[in-house]
Amino acid sequence: MVSVGTVILMLPIATEAPGSASFIEALFTATSAVCIVGLIVVSTPDYWSTFGEVVIMGLFQVGGFGIMTMSSLLVVLVSRRMNLRSRLTTAAETKSLGLGDVRRVVTGVAKLSITFEVTVMVILTTRLIVGHDESFGRALYLGTFHAVSAFNNAGFSLYNDSLEGFVNDPLVLLPIAIAAICGGIGFPVLLEMRRQFWKPRGWSLHTKLTVSMTVLLLVLGSAFIMASEWRNDETLGPLSLAGKFLNGFFHGAMPRSTGFNSLDVEQMTEATWLGTDVLMFIGAGSAGTGGGIKVTTFALLFFVIYSELRGEPHVNIFDRQISSRVQRQALTVALLTVALVVIPTVFILFVTDLFSLDRVLFEVISAACTVGLSTGITADLPAGIQGLLVVLMFVGRLGPITLGTALALRQRTRLYELPEGRPIIG
Amino acid sequence: MVSVGTVILMLPIATEAPGSASFIEALFTATSAVCIVGLIVVSTPDYWSTFGEVVIMGLFQVGGFGIMTMSSLLVVLVSRRMNLRSRLTTAAETKSLGLGDVRRVVTGVAKLSITFEVTVMVILTTRLIVGHDESFGRALYLGTFHAVSAFNNAGFSLYNDSLEGFVNDPLVLLPIAIAAICGGIGFPVLLEMRRQFWKPRGWSLHTKLTVSMTVLLLVLGSAFIMASEWRNDETLGPLSLAGKFLNGFFHGAMPRSTGFNSLDVEQMTEATWLGTDVLMFIGAGSAGTGGGIKVTTFALLFFVIYSELRGEPHVNIFDRQISSRVQRQALTVALLTVALVVIPTVFILFVTDLFSLDRVLFEVISAACTVGLSTGITADLPAGIQGLLVVLMFVGRLGPITLGTALALRQRTRLYELPEGRPIIG
Ligand SMILES: [K+]
Ligand SMILES: [K+]
């Protein structure tokens, strides 16, 4: 996928100007699109021709679709194996994951994607014609591109300033935010919510956790962004009260791996960057188009600590017990992601002193958690470090899913048990 | 302790100049001394009189002694409770911790402290007379102060540039580094190593883990500092090869919560700062004078991930099995410390834009992990934030120990078990 995309983007026809894109430009853009990250080294509208733009849209549509399908199938695989081993105890839980065969997953994902993308496309196209004086053809093109980009959490935009031009237009920002949140919440949850939206008591633990954490993070994230940017003359400052809430919400939602921006990220305060770092690290829901360690992983770690502080023998969430294996999986995913962020950050600061920690950390988390927000340094990085970001985007995209699945499927048994050891903790 | 120290330091006699110290200056210094952190808001030699300096030395001596004693006693308490519950399986492990009654711990800690401090004091005093032309009285004063400061990992110095004046003197730097490492390795380990230094096979799991991790972190930390500062003209650059190794080792050892510096921390690269952040966060050994999450906690998390990646059903280290309760304790200590670092960092960036992320993060970790290294901003922070650092030093000092103990002692039982739930991870 990435290599095909790279080759196509290197064709002379893909660029606006005569001549063709360099290898690293094409590779970076193709990886960013396929892994639905959204970081860019060249301007999407200026550098690429319409042909190039359509190729990029194709790449992130196929990338998003592929990732949602593949991770959902892996979930089915895991739940099947689970059933064989412990059918009784987990039967209640796996009903949300009994999606049937490959075809059903593929058609399910396709139906959902099309529904969301077409709806948002229609809204955006209409709005661009009515409110922004675009011709029908141009509005349709822009609407389609951004609708697909939003649901797949790609974050690619056909405007050089992303969505900053729509800072006061809720009819553009809200549909995009909602599509992005729904795409990021994950296929298993969407499926279950479609089936029984009005019976939250019957939801599976996974759905309950994902939905409640998503709402909580949106509220807290938006409140934080609003508080830290409220008086910033370059961002929220000049906006009306409604505008402040709209864009605070938008930027509270975008770190959940979407990566559009309606405010200038480079002008935000360091506190906002760091808060956004935390939100990007947590990311979105499992088996969706979002990245990060996933909200369920984060919630689980939170409940592990809570149970430990209360001295509970088990970790219980929503009247379900979490096995110590699942706790270990969550810990492993979270700490390996920490390593995936810290090691490249130290490495980049080590080899170049062009940029400060806050910007480098932001960029690395944005790449590894496939978000695509940027403080504006990506294009200025040396090609070697852009190459490192390509690797990060790839590992960040496939790593946690593959890892989570592999961990869940893998199970060794030991024929003997060792005596217990108790090192001192803390 | 802190309040008594604050009151004494506010006496006019405690300061060099006429008049007395302000409340925040006295409070900060007293807290920094009692919690053996070593961060300062005023110059120790210039601002405080000799009386004030002796008070500070008294505070960090009592602080270090108190912390080593108290945490060792808590370990005994935990091991006693352990024995009652599971005497058979853990008998092999707890032998290193069966220290007897309070009196034995107190005298044991006192003997060890005096042995190390007097040895280092004699070496430093001799060296200061022979190599640095100090009078006997002055050399004895300086030698005593720095020996006590080193073993207790206090990091307070009577030189305005800490130990930068001894950058080329291994006879000063090495004794201090060794005293600091031994003080930080923790009383239970020191006791066991004194008993059977030459029989490492018979060491308890805790001692094996602590010693091997300490050696590993010293080697990796020093190598990293050397690599990232090798060509820095303000730090290692101008030094001879031996000087590079000496000071690389010294600065690889100091983040283990000692806090002396022989190189100018402010002139180091951002990569070094970040690497030092990681070392400070990990910290030293349990029940010693060091801080951080402790090397055993870090090692345990590492092995949890390793076992998970290999698909092992249990976490085994050095032929001992680690219970899931202990794993949860380690996770809890580590993640709460992450929160203790991230939340104040975001908060400080939120309320002031005087300093950049790299410096604020360094200062917060230094305070919370009781290290005392600084990029030079502590004195320039607003009084409110200095107050926040006071709280951080206090919580960072007592938090993990108290927490670890409380978690180990606390044990609830549930009369019923809930069915298992399996949220999707990653
Ligand atoms: K993205
Ligand atoms: K210290």
Coordinates of N, CA, C and O in Angstrom, one line a residue, chain A residues 40-179:
Chain A
I40 N 2.2 16.4 7.3 CA 2.6 16.7 5.9 C 4.0 17.4 5.9 O 4.3 18.1 6.8
V41 N 4.7 17.1 4.8 CA 6.0 17.8 4.6 C 5.9 18.8 3.5 O 6.7 19.7 3.4
V42 N 4.8 18.7 2.7 CA 4.6 19.7 1.6 C 3.1 20.0 1.7 O 2.3 19.2 2.1
S43 N 2.7 21.2 1.2 CA 1.4 21.6 1.2 C 0.5 20.8 0.3 O 0.8 20.6 -0.8
T44 N -0.6 20.2 0.9 CA -1.5 19.3 0.1 C -2.1 20.1 -1.1 O -2.0 19.6 -2.2
P45 N -2.7 21.2 -0.9 CA -3.3 21.9 -2.1 C -2.3 22.5 -3.1 O -2.5 22.4 -4.3
D46 N -1.2 23.0 -2.6 CA -0.3 23.7 -3.5 C 0.7 22.7 -4.2 O 1.0 22.9 -5.4
Y47 N 1.2 21.7 -3.5 CA 2.2 20.9 -4.0 C 1.7 19.8 -4.9 O 2.2 19.5 -6.0
W48 N 0.6 19.2 -4.5 CA 0.0 18.1 -5.3 C -1.0 18.6 -6.3 O -1.8 19.5 -6.0
S49 N -1.1 17.9 -7.4 CA -2.1 18.2 -8.4 C -3.4 17.6 -8.0 O -3.4 16.9 -7.0
T50 N -4.5 17.9 -8.7 CA -5.8 17.3 -8.3 C -5.6 15.8 -8.4 O -6.2 15.1 -7.5
F51 N -4.9 15.3 -9.4 CA -4.7 13.8 -9.4 C -4.0 13.3 -8.1 O -4.4 12.4 -7.5
G52 N -2.9 14.1 -7.7 CA -2.2 13.7 -6.5 C -3.2 13.7 -5.3 O -3.1 12.9 -4.4
E53 N -4.0 14.8 -5.2 CA -4.9 14.9 -4.1 C -5.9 13.7 -4.0 O -6.2 13.2 -3.0
V54 N -6.4 13.3 -5.2 CA -7.3 12.2 -5.3 C -6.6 10.9 -4.8 O -7.2 10.1 -4.1
V55 N -5.4 10.8 -5.3 CA -4.6 9.6 -4.8 C -4.5 9.6 -3.3 O -4.7 8.5 -2.7
I56 N -4.2 10.7 -2.7 CA -4.0 10.8 -1.3 C -5.3 10.5 -0.6 O -5.4 9.7 0.4
M57 N -6.5 11.0 -1.1 CA -7.8 10.6 -0.6 C -8.0 9.1 -0.7 O -8.5 8.5 0.3
G58 N -7.6 8.6 -1.8 CA -7.8 7.1 -2.0 C -7.0 6.4 -0.9 O -7.4 5.4 -0.3
L59 N -5.8 6.9 -0.7 CA -4.9 6.2 0.2 C -5.5 6.2 1.6 O -5.5 5.2 2.3
F60 N -5.9 7.4 2.1 CA -6.4 7.4 3.4 C -7.8 6.7 3.6 O -8.2 6.2 4.6
Q61 N -8.6 6.7 2.5 CA -9.8 6.0 2.5 C -9.6 4.5 2.7 O -10.1 3.8 3.6
V62 N -8.7 4.0 1.8 CA -8.3 2.5 1.9 C -7.6 2.2 3.2 O -7.9 1.2 3.9
G63 N -6.7 3.1 3.6 CA -6.0 2.9 4.9 C -7.0 2.9 6.1 O -6.9 1.9 6.9
G64 N -7.9 3.8 6.2 CA -8.9 3.8 7.3 C -9.8 2.6 7.2 O -10.0 2.0 8.3
F65 N -10.2 2.3 6.0 CA -11.1 1.1 5.9 C -10.4 -0.1 6.3 O -10.9 -1.0 7.0
G66 N -9.2 -0.2 5.8 CA -8.4 -1.4 6.1 C -8.1 -1.6 7.6 O -8.2 -2.7 8.1
I67 N -7.8 -0.5 8.2 CA -7.4 -0.6 9.6 C -8.7 -0.9 10.5 O -8.6 -1.8 11.4
M68 N -9.8 -0.3 10.1 CA -11.0 -0.6 10.9 C -11.4 -2.1 10.7 O -11.8 -2.8 11.6
T69 N -11.3 -2.5 9.4 CA -11.7 -3.9 9.2 C -10.8 -4.9 9.8 O -11.2 -5.8 10.5
M70 N -9.5 -4.7 9.6 CA -8.5 -5.6 10.1 C -8.6 -5.7 11.7 O -8.6 -6.8 12.2
S71 N -8.6 -4.5 12.3 CA -8.6 -4.6 13.8 C -9.9 -5.2 14.3 O -9.9 -5.9 15.3
S72 N -11.0 -5.0 13.6 CA -12.3 -5.6 14.0 C -12.2 -7.1 13.8 O -12.7 -7.9 14.7
L73 N -11.6 -7.6 12.7 CA -11.5 -9.0 12.5 C -10.6 -9.6 13.6 O -10.9 -10.7 14.1
L74 N -9.5 -8.9 14.0 CA -8.7 -9.4 15.0 C -9.4 -9.6 16.3 O -9.2 -10.5 17.1
V75 N -10.3 -8.6 16.6 CA -11.1 -8.7 17.8 C -12.0 -9.9 17.7 O -12.1 -10.6 18.7
V76 N -12.6 -10.2 16.6 CA -13.4 -11.4 16.4 C -12.6 -12.6 16.7 O -13.0 -13.5 17.5
L77 N -11.4 -12.7 16.1 CA -10.5 -13.8 16.3 C -10.2 -14.0 17.8 O -10.3 -15.1 18.3
V78 N -9.9 -12.9 18.5 CA -9.6 -13.0 19.9 C -10.8 -13.5 20.7 O -10.7 -14.4 21.5
S79 N -12.0 -13.0 20.3 CA -13.2 -13.3 21.1 C -13.5 -14.8 20.8 O -14.0 -15.5 21.7
R80 N -13.3 -15.3 19.6 CA -13.5 -16.7 19.3 C -12.6 -17.6 20.2 O -13.1 -18.5 20.8
R81 N -11.3 -17.2 20.2 CA -10.4 -18.0 21.1 C -10.8 -18.0 22.5 O -10.8 -19.0 23.2
M82 N -11.2 -16.8 22.9 CA -11.7 -16.7 24.3 C -12.9 -17.6 24.6 O -12.9 -18.3 25.6
N83 N -13.8 -17.7 23.6 CA -15.0 -18.5 23.8 C -14.6 -19.9 24.0 O -15.2 -20.6 24.9
L84 N -13.7 -20.4 23.2 CA -13.3 -21.8 23.4 C -12.8 -22.1 24.8 O -13.0 -23.1 25.4
R85 N -12.0 -21.1 25.3 CA -11.4 -21.4 26.6 C -12.3 -21.2 27.7 O -12.3 -21.9 28.7
S86 N -13.1 -20.2 27.7 CA -13.9 -19.8 28.9 C -15.3 -19.4 28.4 O -15.6 -18.2 28.6
R87 N -16.0 -20.3 27.8 CA -17.2 -19.9 27.2 C -18.2 -19.3 28.2 O -18.9 -18.3 28.0
L88 N -18.3 -20.0 29.4 CA -19.3 -19.6 30.3 C -19.2 -18.2 30.9 O -20.1 -17.4 30.8
T89 N -18.0 -17.9 31.4 CA -17.8 -16.6 32.1 C -17.9 -15.5 31.1 O -18.2 -14.4 31.5
T90 N -17.5 -15.7 29.9 CA -17.3 -14.5 29.0 C -18.5 -14.4 28.0 O -18.5 -13.5 27.2
A91 N -19.4 -15.3 28.0 CA -20.4 -15.3 27.0 C -21.2 -14.0 27.0 O -21.5 -13.4 26.0
A92 N -21.4 -13.5 28.2 CA -22.1 -12.2 28.3 C -21.4 -11.1 27.7 O -22.0 -10.2 27.1
E93 N -20.1 -11.2 27.7 CA -19.3 -10.0 27.2 C -19.1 -10.1 25.7 O -19.0 -9.0 25.1
T94 N -18.9 -11.3 25.2 CA -18.5 -11.3 23.8 C -19.7 -11.1 22.8 O -19.4 -11.1 21.6
K95 N -20.8 -11.0 23.3 CA -21.9 -10.9 22.3 C -21.7 -9.7 21.4 O -22.1 -9.7 20.3
S96 N -21.1 -8.6 21.9 CA -20.9 -7.5 21.1 C -19.9 -7.7 20.0 O -19.8 -7.0 19.1
L97 N -19.1 -8.8 20.2 CA -18.0 -9.0 19.3 C -18.3 -10.2 18.3 O -17.5 -10.5 17.5
G98 N -19.4 -10.8 18.5 CA -19.7 -12.0 17.6 C -20.2 -11.5 16.3 O -21.3 -11.6 15.9
L99 N -19.3 -11.0 15.5 CA -19.7 -10.2 14.3 C -19.9 -11.2 13.1 O -20.2 -10.7 12.0
G100 N -19.5 -12.4 13.3 CA -19.7 -13.3 12.2 C -18.4 -13.3 11.3 O -17.3 -13.0 11.8
D101 N -18.6 -13.6 10.1 CA -17.4 -13.9 9.2 C -16.8 -12.6 8.6 O -17.3 -11.5 8.8
V102 N -15.8 -12.8 7.9 CA -15.1 -11.6 7.3 C -16.0 -10.8 6.5 O -16.0 -9.5 6.6
R103 N -16.8 -11.4 5.7 CA -17.7 -10.7 4.8 C -18.6 -9.7 5.6 O -18.8 -8.6 5.2
R104 N -19.1 -10.3 6.7 CA -20.0 -9.4 7.5 C -19.3 -8.2 8.0 O -19.9 -7.1 8.1
V105 N -18.1 -8.4 8.5 CA -17.3 -7.3 9.0 C -17.0 -6.3 7.9 O -17.3 -5.1 8.1
V106 N -16.6 -6.8 6.8 CA -16.2 -5.9 5.7 C -17.5 -5.1 5.2 O -17.4 -3.8 5.1
T107 N -18.6 -5.7 5.0 CA -19.8 -5.0 4.6 C -20.3 -4.1 5.7 O -20.7 -3.0 5.4
G108 N -20.2 -4.5 6.9 CA -20.6 -3.6 8.1 C -19.8 -2.4 8.1 O -20.3 -1.3 8.2
V109 N -18.4 -2.5 8.0 CA -17.6 -1.3 8.0 C -17.9 -0.4 6.8 O -18.0 0.8 6.9
A110 N -18.0 -1.1 5.7 CA -18.3 -0.3 4.5 C -19.6 0.5 4.6 O -19.6 1.7 4.3
K111 N -20.7 -0.2 5.1 CA -21.9 0.5 5.2 C -21.8 1.7 6.2 O -22.3 2.8 5.9
L112 N -21.2 1.5 7.3 CA -21.0 2.5 8.3 C -20.2 3.7 7.7 O -20.6 4.9 7.8
S113 N -19.1 3.4 7.0 CA -18.2 4.4 6.4 C -19.0 5.2 5.5 O -19.0 6.5 5.5
I114 N -19.7 4.5 4.6 CA -20.5 5.3 3.5 C -21.5 6.1 4.1 O -21.7 7.3 3.8
T115 N -22.3 5.6 5.1 CA -23.3 6.4 5.7 C -22.8 7.7 6.3 O -23.3 8.8 6.0
F116 N -21.7 7.5 7.1 CA -21.2 8.7 7.8 C -20.6 9.7 6.7 O -20.8 10.9 6.8
E117 N -19.8 9.1 5.8 CA -19.1 10.0 4.8 C -20.1 10.7 3.9 O -19.9 11.9 3.7
V118 N -21.1 10.0 3.5 CA -22.1 10.7 2.6 C -22.8 11.7 3.3 O -23.0 12.9 2.8
T119 N -23.3 11.4 4.5 CA -24.0 12.4 5.3 C -23.2 13.7 5.5 O -23.7 14.8 5.2
V120 N -21.9 13.5 5.9 CA -21.1 14.7 6.2 C -20.8 15.4 4.9 O -20.8 16.6 4.8
M121 N -20.6 14.6 3.8 CA -20.3 15.2 2.5 C -21.4 16.1 2.0 O -21.2 17.2 1.6
V122 N -22.7 15.6 2.2 CA -23.8 16.4 1.8 C -23.9 17.7 2.6 O -24.1 18.8 2.0
I123 N -23.7 17.6 3.9 CA -23.8 18.8 4.7 C -22.7 19.8 4.3 O -22.9 21.0 4.1
L124 N -21.5 19.3 4.2 CA -20.3 20.2 3.9 C -20.5 20.8 2.5 O -20.3 22.0 2.3
T125 N -20.9 20.0 1.5 CA -21.1 20.5 0.2 C -22.1 21.6 0.2 O -21.9 22.7 -0.4
T126 N -23.3 21.3 0.8 CA -24.4 22.4 0.9 C -23.8 23.6 1.5 O -24.0 24.7 1.0
R127 N -23.2 23.5 2.6 CA -22.7 24.6 3.4 C -21.7 25.4 2.6 O -21.7 26.7 2.6
L128 N -20.8 24.7 1.8 CA -19.8 25.4 1.0 C -20.4 26.2 -0.1 O -19.9 27.3 -0.5
I129 N -21.5 25.6 -0.7 CA -22.2 26.4 -1.7 C -22.9 27.6 -1.1 O -22.8 28.7 -1.6
V130 N -23.7 27.3 -0.1 CA -24.6 28.4 0.5 C -23.8 29.4 1.2 O -24.0 30.6 1.0
G131 N -22.9 29.0 2.1 CA -22.2 29.9 3.0 C -20.9 30.5 2.5 O -20.4 31.5 2.9
H132 N -20.3 29.7 1.5 CA -18.9 30.2 1.2 C -18.7 30.4 -0.3 O -17.6 30.4 -0.8
D133 N -19.8 30.5 -1.1 CA -19.8 30.8 -2.5 C -18.9 30.0 -3.4 O -18.3 30.5 -4.3
E134 N -18.9 28.7 -3.1 CA -18.1 27.8 -4.0 C -19.1 27.3 -5.1 O -20.3 27.2 -4.9
S135 N -18.5 27.0 -6.2 CA -19.3 26.4 -7.3 C -19.6 25.0 -6.9 O -19.0 24.4 -5.9
F136 N -20.7 24.4 -7.5 CA -21.1 23.0 -7.1 C -20.0 22.0 -7.2 O -19.7 21.2 -6.3
G137 N -19.3 22.0 -8.3 CA -18.2 21.0 -8.5 C -17.1 21.1 -7.4 O -16.7 20.1 -6.8
R138 N -16.7 22.4 -7.2 CA -15.6 22.6 -6.2 C -16.1 22.2 -4.8 O -15.4 21.6 -4.0
A139 N -17.3 22.6 -4.5 CA -17.9 22.3 -3.2 C -18.0 20.8 -3.0 O -17.7 20.3 -1.9
L140 N -18.4 20.1 -4.0 CA -18.6 18.6 -3.9 C -17.2 18.0 -3.7 O -17.0 17.1 -2.8
Y141 N -16.2 18.5 -4.4 CA -14.8 18.0 -4.3 C -14.3 18.2 -2.9 O -13.8 17.3 -2.2
L142 N -14.4 19.4 -2.4 CA -13.9 19.8 -1.1 C -14.7 19.0 0.0 O -14.2 18.5 1.0
G143 N -16.1 19.0 -0.2 CA -16.9 18.3 0.8 C -16.6 16.8 0.9 O -16.4 16.3 2.0
T144 N -16.4 16.2 -0.2 CA -16.0 14.7 -0.2 C -14.7 14.5 0.5 O -14.6 13.7 1.3
F145 N -13.7 15.3 0.0 CA -12.3 15.1 0.6 C -12.3 15.2 2.1 O -11.8 14.4 2.8
H146 N -13.0 16.3 2.6 CA -12.9 16.5 4.1 C -13.8 15.6 4.8 O -13.5 15.3 6.0
A147 N -14.9 15.1 4.2 CA -15.8 14.2 4.9 C -15.1 12.8 5.1 O -15.1 12.2 6.1
V148 N -14.4 12.4 4.0 CA -13.6 11.1 4.0 C -12.5 11.3 5.0 O -12.2 10.4 5.8
S149 N -11.8 12.4 4.9 CA -10.7 12.7 5.8 C -11.1 12.7 7.3 O -10.4 12.2 8.2
A150 N -12.3 13.2 7.6 CA -12.8 13.3 8.9 C -13.2 11.9 9.5 O -12.7 11.5 10.5
F151 N -14.0 11.2 8.8 CA -14.5 9.9 9.3 C -13.3 8.9 9.5 O -13.3 8.1 10.4
N152 N -12.3 9.0 8.6 CA -11.2 8.1 8.7 C -10.1 8.7 9.6 O -9.0 8.1 9.7
N153 N -10.4 9.8 10.2 CA -9.4 10.5 11.1 C -8.1 10.7 10.4 O -7.0 10.6 11.0
A154 N -8.2 11.0 9.1 CA -6.9 11.2 8.4 C -6.3 12.6 8.7 O -5.1 12.8 8.8
G155 N -7.2 13.6 8.8 CA -6.7 15.0 9.1 C -6.1 15.7 7.9 O -5.6 16.8 8.1
F156 N -6.1 15.1 6.7 CA -5.6 15.8 5.6 C -6.6 16.9 5.2 O -7.8 16.6 5.3
S157 N -6.1 18.0 4.7 CA -7.1 19.1 4.4 C -6.6 19.7 3.0 O -5.4 19.6 2.7
L158 N -7.6 20.2 2.3 CA -7.2 20.9 1.0 C -7.0 22.4 1.2 O -6.9 23.2 0.3
Y159 N -7.0 22.8 2.5 CA -6.6 24.2 2.8 C -5.3 24.3 3.5 O -5.0 23.4 4.3
N160 N -4.5 25.2 3.1 CA -3.1 25.3 3.7 C -3.2 25.6 5.2 O -2.3 25.2 5.9
D161 N -4.3 26.2 5.7 CA -4.4 26.5 7.1 C -5.4 25.5 7.8 O -6.0 25.9 8.7
S162 N -5.5 24.3 7.2 CA -6.4 23.3 7.6 C -7.8 23.9 7.7 O -8.2 24.5 6.7
L163 N -8.5 24.0 8.8 CA -9.9 24.5 8.8 C -9.9 25.9 9.5 O -11.0 26.3 10.0
E164 N -8.8 26.6 9.6 CA -8.8 27.9 10.3 C -9.7 28.9 9.6 O -10.2 29.8 10.3
G165 N -10.0 28.7 8.3 CA -10.9 29.6 7.6 C -12.4 29.4 8.1 O -13.2 30.2 7.8
F166 N -12.6 28.3 8.8 CA -14.0 28.0 9.2 C -14.2 28.2 10.7 O -15.0 27.6 11.3
V167 N -13.3 29.0 11.3 CA -13.2 29.1 12.7 C -14.6 29.6 13.3 O -14.9 29.2 14.4
N168 N -15.4 30.3 12.5 CA -16.7 30.8 13.0 C -17.8 30.0 12.4 O -19.0 30.5 12.5
D169 N -17.6 28.9 11.8 CA -18.7 28.2 11.1 C -19.0 26.8 11.7 O -18.4 25.8 11.4
P170 N -19.9 26.8 12.6 CA -20.3 25.5 13.3 C -20.8 24.5 12.3 O -20.7 23.3 12.5
L171 N -21.4 25.0 11.2 CA -22.0 24.0 10.2 C -20.9 23.3 9.4 O -21.2 22.3 8.8
V172 N -19.6 23.7 9.5 CA -18.5 23.0 9.0 C -17.8 22.2 10.1 O -17.6 21.0 9.9
L173 N -17.5 22.9 11.2 CA -16.7 22.3 12.2 C -17.4 21.1 12.9 O -16.9 20.1 13.2
L174 N -18.7 21.3 13.3 CA -19.4 20.3 14.0 C -19.6 19.0 13.3 O -19.3 17.9 13.8
P175 N -20.1 19.0 12.0 CA -20.2 17.7 11.3 C -18.9 17.0 11.2 O -18.8 15.8 11.4
I176 N -17.8 17.8 11.0 CA -16.5 17.1 10.9 C -16.1 16.5 12.2 O -15.6 15.4 12.3
A177 N -16.3 17.3 13.3 CA -15.9 16.8 14.6 C -16.7 15.5 15.0 O -16.2 14.5 15.5
I178 N -18.0 15.5 14.7 CA -18.9 14.4 15.0 C -18.4 13.1 14.2 O -18.3 12.0 14.7
A179 N -18.2 13.4 12.9 CA -17.7 12.2 12.0 C -16.4 11.7 12.6 O -16.2 10.5 12.6

